[in-house]
mmCIF file of C-alpha atoms in Angstrom:
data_model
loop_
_atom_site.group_PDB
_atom_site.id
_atom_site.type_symbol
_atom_site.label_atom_id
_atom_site.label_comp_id
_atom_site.label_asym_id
_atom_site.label_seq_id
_atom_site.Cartn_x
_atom_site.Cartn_y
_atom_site.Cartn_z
ATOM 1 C CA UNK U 779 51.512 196.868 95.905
ATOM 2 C CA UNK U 780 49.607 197.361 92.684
ATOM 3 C CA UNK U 781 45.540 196.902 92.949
ATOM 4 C CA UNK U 782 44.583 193.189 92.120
ATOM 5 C CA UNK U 783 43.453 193.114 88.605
ATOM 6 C CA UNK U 784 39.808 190.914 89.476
ATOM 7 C CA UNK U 785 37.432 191.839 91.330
ATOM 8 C CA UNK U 786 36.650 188.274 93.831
ATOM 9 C CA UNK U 787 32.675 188.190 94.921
ATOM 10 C CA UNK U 788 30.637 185.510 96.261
ATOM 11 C CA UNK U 789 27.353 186.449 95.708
ATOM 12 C CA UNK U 790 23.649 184.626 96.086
ATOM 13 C CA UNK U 791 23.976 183.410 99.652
ATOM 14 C CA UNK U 792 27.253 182.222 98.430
ATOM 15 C CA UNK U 793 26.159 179.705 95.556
ATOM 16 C CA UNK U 794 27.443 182.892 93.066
ATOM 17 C CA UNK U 795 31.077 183.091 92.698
ATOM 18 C CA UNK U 796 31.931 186.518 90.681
ATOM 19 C CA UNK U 797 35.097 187.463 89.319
ATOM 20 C CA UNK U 798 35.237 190.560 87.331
ATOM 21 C CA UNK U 799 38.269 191.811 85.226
ATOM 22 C CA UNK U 800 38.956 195.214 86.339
ATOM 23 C CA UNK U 801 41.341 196.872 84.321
ATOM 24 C CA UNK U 802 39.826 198.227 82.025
ATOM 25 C CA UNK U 803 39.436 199.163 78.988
ATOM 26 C CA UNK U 804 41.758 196.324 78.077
ATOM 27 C CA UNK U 805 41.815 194.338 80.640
ATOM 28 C CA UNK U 806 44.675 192.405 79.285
ATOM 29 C CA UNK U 807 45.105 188.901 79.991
ATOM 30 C CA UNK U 808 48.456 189.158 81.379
ATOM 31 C CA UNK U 809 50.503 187.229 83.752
ATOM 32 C CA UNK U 810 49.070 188.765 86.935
ATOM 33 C CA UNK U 811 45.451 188.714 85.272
ATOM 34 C CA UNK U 812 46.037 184.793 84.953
ATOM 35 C CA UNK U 813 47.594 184.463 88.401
ATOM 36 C CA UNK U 814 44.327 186.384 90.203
ATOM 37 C CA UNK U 815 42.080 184.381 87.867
ATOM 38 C CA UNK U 816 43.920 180.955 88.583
ATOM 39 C CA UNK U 817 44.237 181.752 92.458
ATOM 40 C CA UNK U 818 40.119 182.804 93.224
ATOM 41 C CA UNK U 819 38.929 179.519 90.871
ATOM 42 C CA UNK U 820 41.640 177.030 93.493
ATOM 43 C CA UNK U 821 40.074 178.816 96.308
ATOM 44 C CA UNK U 822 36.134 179.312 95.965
ATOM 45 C CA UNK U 823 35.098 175.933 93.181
ATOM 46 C CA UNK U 824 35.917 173.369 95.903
ATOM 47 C CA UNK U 825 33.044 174.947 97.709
ATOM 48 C CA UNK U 826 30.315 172.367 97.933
ATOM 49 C CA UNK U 827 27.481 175.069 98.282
ATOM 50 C CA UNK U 828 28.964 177.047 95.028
ATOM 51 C CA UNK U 829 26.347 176.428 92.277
ATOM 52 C CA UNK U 830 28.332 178.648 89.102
ATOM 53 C CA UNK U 831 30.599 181.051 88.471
ATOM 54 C CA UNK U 832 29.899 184.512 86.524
ATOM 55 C CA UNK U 833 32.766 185.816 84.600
ATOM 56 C CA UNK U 834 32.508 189.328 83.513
ATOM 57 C CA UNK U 835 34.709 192.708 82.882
ATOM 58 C CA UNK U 836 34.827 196.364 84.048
ATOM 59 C CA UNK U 837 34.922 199.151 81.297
ATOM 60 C CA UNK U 838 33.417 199.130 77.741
ATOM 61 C CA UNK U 839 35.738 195.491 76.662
ATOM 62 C CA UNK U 840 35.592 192.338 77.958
ATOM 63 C CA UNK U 841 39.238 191.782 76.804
ATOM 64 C CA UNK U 842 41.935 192.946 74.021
ATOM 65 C CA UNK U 843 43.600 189.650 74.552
ATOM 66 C CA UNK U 844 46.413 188.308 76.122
ATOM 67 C CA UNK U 845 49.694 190.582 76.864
ATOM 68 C CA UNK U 846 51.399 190.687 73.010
ATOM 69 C CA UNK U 847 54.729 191.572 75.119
ATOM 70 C CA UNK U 848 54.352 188.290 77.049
ATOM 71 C CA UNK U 849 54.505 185.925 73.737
ATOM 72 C CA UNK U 850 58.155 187.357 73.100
ATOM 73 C CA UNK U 851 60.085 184.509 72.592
ATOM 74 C CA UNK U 852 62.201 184.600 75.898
ATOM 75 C CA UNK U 853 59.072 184.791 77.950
ATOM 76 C CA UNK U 854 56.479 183.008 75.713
ATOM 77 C CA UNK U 855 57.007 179.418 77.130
ATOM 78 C CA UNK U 856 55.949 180.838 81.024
ATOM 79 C CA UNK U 857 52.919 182.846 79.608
ATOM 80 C CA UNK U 858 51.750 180.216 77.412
ATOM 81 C CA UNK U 859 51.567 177.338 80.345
ATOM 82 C CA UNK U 860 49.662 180.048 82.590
ATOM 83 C CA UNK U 861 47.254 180.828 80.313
ATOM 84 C CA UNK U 862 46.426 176.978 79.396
ATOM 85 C CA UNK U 863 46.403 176.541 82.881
ATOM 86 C CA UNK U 864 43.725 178.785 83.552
ATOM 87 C CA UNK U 865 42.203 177.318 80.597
ATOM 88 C CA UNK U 866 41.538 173.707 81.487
ATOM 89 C CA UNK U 867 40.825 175.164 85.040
ATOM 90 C CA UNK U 868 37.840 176.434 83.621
ATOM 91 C CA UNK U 869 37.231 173.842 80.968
ATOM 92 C CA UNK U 870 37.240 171.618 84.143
ATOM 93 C CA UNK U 871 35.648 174.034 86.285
ATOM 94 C CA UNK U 872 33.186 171.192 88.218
ATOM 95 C CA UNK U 873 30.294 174.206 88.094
ATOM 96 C CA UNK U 874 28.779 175.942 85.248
ATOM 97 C CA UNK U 875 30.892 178.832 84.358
ATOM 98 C CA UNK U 876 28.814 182.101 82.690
ATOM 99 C CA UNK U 877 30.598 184.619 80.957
ATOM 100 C CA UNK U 878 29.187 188.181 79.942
ATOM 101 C CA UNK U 879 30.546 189.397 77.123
ATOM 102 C CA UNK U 880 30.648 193.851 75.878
ATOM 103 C CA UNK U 881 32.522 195.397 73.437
ATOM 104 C CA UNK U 882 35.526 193.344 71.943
ATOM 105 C CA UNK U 883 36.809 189.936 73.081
ATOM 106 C CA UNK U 884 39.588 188.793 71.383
ATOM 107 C CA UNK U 885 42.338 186.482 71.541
ATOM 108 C CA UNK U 886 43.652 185.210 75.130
ATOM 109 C CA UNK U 887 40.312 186.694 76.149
ATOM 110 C CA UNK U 888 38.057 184.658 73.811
ATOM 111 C CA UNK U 889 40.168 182.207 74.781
ATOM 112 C CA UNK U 890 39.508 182.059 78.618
ATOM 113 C CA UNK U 891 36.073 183.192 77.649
ATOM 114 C CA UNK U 892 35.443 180.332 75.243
ATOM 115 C CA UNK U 893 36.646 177.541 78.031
ATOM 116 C CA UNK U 894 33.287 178.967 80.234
ATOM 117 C CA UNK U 895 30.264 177.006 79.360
ATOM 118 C CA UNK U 896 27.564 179.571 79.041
ATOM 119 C CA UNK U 897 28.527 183.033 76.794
ATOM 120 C CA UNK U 898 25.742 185.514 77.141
ATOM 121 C CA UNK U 899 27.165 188.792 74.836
ATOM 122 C CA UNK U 900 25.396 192.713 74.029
ATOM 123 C CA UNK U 901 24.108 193.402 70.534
ATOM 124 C CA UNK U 902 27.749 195.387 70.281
ATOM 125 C CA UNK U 903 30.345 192.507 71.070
ATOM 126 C CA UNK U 904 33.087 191.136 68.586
ATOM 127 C CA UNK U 905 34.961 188.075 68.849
ATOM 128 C CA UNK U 906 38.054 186.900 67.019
ATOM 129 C CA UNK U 907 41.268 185.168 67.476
ATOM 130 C CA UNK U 908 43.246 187.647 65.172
ATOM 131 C CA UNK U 909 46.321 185.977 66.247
ATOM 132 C CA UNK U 910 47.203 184.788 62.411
ATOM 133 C CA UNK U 911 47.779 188.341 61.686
ATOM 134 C CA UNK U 912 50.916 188.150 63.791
ATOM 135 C CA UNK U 913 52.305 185.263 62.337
ATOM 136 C CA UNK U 914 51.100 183.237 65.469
ATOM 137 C CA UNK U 915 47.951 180.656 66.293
ATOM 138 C CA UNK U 916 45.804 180.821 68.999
ATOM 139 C CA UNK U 917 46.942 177.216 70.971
ATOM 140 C CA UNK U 918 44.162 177.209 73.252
ATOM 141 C CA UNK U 919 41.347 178.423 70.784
ATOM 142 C CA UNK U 920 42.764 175.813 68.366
ATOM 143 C CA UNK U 921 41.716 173.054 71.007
ATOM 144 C CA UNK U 922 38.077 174.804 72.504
ATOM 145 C CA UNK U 923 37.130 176.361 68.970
ATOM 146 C CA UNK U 924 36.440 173.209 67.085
ATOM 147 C CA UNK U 925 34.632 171.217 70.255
ATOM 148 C CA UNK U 926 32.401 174.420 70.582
ATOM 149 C CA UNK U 927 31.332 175.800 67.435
ATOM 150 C CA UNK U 928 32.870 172.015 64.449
ATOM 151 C CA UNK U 929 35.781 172.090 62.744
ATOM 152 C CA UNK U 930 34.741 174.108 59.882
ATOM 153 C CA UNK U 931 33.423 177.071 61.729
ATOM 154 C CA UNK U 932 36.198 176.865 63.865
ATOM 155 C CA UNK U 933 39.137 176.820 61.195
ATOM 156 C CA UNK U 934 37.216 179.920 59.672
ATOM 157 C CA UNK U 935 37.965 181.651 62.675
ATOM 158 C CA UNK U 936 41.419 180.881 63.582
ATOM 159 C CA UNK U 937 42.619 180.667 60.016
ATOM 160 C CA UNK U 938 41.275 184.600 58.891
ATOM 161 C CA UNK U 939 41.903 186.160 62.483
ATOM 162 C CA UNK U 940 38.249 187.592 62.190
ATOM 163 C CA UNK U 941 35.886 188.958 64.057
ATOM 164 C CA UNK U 942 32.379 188.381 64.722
ATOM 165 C CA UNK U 943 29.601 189.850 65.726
ATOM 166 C CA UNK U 944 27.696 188.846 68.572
ATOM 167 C CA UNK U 945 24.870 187.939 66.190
ATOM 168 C CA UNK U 946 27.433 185.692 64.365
ATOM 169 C CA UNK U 947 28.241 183.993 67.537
ATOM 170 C CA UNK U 948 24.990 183.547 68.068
ATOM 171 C CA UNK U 949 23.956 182.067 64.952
ATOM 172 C CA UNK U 950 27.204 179.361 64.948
ATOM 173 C CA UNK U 951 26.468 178.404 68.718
ATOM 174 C CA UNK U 952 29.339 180.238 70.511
ATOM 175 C CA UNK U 953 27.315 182.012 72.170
ATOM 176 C CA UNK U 954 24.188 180.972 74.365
ATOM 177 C CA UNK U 955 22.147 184.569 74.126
ATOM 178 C CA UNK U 956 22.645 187.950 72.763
ATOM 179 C CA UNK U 957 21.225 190.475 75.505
ATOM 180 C CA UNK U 958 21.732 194.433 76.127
ATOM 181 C CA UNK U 959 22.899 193.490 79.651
ATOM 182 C CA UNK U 960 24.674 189.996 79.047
ATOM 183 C CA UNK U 961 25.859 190.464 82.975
ATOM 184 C CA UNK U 962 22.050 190.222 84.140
ATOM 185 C CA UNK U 963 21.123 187.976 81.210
ATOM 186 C CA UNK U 964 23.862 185.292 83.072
ATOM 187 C CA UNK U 965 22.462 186.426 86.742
ATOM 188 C CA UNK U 966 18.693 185.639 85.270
ATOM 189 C CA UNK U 967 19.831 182.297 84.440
ATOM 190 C CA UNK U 968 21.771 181.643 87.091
ATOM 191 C CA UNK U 969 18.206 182.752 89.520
ATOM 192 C CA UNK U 970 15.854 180.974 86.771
ATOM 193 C CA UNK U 971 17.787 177.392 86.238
ATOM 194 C CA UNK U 972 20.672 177.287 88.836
ATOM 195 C CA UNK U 973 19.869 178.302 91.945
ATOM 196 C CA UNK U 974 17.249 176.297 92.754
ATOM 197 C CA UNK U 975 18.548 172.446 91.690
ATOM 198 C CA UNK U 976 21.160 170.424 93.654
ATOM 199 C CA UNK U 977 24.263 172.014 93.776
ATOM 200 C CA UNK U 978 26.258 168.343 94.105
ATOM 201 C CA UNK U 979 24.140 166.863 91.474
ATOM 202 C CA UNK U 980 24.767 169.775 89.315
ATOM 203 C CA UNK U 981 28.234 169.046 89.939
ATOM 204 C CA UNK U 982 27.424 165.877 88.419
ATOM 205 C CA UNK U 983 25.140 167.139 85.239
ATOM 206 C CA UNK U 984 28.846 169.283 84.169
ATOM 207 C CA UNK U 985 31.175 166.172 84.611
ATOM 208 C CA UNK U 986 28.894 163.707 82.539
ATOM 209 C CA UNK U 987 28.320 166.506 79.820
ATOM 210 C CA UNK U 988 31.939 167.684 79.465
ATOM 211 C CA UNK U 989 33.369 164.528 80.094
ATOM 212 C CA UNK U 990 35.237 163.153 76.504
ATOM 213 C CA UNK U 991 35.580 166.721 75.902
ATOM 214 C CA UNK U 992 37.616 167.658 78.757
ATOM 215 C CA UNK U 993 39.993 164.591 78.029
ATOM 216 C CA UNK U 994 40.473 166.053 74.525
ATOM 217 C CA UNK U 995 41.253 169.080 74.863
ATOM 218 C CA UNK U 996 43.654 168.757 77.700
ATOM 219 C CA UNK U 997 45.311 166.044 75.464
ATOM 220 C CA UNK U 998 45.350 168.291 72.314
ATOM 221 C CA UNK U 999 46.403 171.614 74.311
ATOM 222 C CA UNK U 1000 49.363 169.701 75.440
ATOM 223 C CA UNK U 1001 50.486 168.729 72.021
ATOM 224 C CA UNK U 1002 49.593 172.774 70.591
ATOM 225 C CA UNK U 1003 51.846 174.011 73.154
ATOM 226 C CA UNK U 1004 54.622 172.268 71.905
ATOM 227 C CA UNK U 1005 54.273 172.890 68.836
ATOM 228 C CA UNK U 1006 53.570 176.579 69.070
ATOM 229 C CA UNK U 1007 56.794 176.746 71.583
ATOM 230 C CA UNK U 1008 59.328 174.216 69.812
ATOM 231 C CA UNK U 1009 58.084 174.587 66.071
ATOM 232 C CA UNK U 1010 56.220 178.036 65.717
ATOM 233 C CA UNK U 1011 58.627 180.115 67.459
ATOM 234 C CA UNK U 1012 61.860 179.139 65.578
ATOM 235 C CA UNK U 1013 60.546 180.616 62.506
ATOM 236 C CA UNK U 1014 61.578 184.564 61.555
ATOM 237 C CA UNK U 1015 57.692 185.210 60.705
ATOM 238 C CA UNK U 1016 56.136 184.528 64.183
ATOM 239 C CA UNK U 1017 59.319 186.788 65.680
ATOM 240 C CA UNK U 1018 58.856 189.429 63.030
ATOM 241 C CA UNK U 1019 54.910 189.654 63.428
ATOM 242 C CA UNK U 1020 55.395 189.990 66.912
ATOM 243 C CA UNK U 1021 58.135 192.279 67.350
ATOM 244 C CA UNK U 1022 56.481 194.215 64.170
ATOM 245 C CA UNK U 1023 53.287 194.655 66.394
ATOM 246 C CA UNK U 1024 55.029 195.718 69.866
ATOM 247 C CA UNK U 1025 57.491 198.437 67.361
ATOM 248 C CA UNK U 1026 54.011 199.774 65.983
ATOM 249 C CA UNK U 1027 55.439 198.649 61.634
ATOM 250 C CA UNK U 1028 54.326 196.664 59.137
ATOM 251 C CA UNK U 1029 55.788 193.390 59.729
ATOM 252 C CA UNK U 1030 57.763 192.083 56.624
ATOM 253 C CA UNK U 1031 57.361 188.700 55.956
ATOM 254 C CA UNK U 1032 60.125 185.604 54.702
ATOM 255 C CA UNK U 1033 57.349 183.046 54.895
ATOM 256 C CA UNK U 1034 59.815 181.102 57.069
#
């Protein structure tokens, strides 16, 4: 049996639930990454004592993305519902959910990154959905991009496939601080402001400020996924960019 891609921690007299991406230097966000993610969040939120969860990665990256094989059209559709899965599990996650961001985080992994609440990144991280440059959209990032950061910074993003700086993120509100060690920046804060307060009123505090939000994206990331799996994939371009990208070629566009 292959080693489980996360590393599963509960930390701070148990009120700390870690998970850690440890495949590094990618740590792709592939089917089994989603499955370990999906399977530690079902087992350790329900816990009443659990006050937040700190989301972080092994190796200079937080995440390349999501497994470019995996969106191939025959095997797109099973990827796809995984992934927003995981998503609205965190977007619904009834505890704050801190991320610490190095080196690059892009696509699926700004995706499940941007779903946290609290983004603490280095002085070094970039963030992008660079998706459009394979003839695809970022579903999920379409729905959390625009409730995080408005609509116009948002479409900037997922219309030029981008990066960022962490400075960037900063300055737009995607991310909550820029530190050298964004892993102890989110422990700090987790000491300094969580620790210490109710953990079922907290519990409270994440439902009443997410609230309308989490009812809009899990509407809207129902209707992207259909589109993106019905409408998106039937055209040559979204094949071609992908296939193009796995083949290592310049993709050759029919703008169709």
């Amino acid at each position: 049996m292959s080693e489980s891609p996360l590393k599963v921690s509960l930390e701070r007299d148990g009120m700390l639930l870690r998970l850690t991406l440890a495949r590094p230097k990618a740590n792709i966000v592939d089917a089994a990454m989603i499955a370990a993610l999906r399977s530690a969040l079902s087992e350790h939120l329900p816990k009443p004592k659990l006050r937040a969860v700190l989301l972080s990665a092994e190796g200079p990256h937080f995440s390349f993305g999501a497994s470019v094989e995996e969106h191939m059209p025959d095997c797109c559709a099973d990827m796809l519902k995984g992934l927003h899965a995981l998503v609205l599990q965190l977007v619904e996650s009834p505890v704050p959910v801190l991320v610490a961001i190095k080196g690059q985080c892009l696509g699926g992994g700004l995706e499940v990154a941007a779903a946290g609440h609290l983004l603490f990144a280095a002085p070094g991280a970039m963030m992008g959905q660079p998706e459009i440059k394979l003839a695809v959209f970022a579903p999920a990032a379409s729905c959390l991009l625009p409730e995080r950061i408005g609509q116009a910074q948002a479409e900037d993003l997922l219309f030029s496939g981008r990066s960022i700086t962490a400075e960037e993120a900063l300055r737009i509100g995607l991310v909550t601080a820029v530190a050298e060690d964004p892993d102890q920046a989110a422990l700090d804060y987790f000491d300094k402001h969580l620790a210490t307060v109710s953990a079922s009123t907290l519990r409270f505090a994440v439902k009443a400020a997410r609230g309308d939000a989490m009812q809009r994206i899990r509407a809207k990331i129902t209707a992207v996924e259909k589109m993106y799996l019905e409408e998106l994939m039937a055209t040559h371009d979204a094949v071609e960019g992908l296939k193009a990208f796995v083949e290592k070629r310049q993709a050759v566009w029919q703008d169709r």
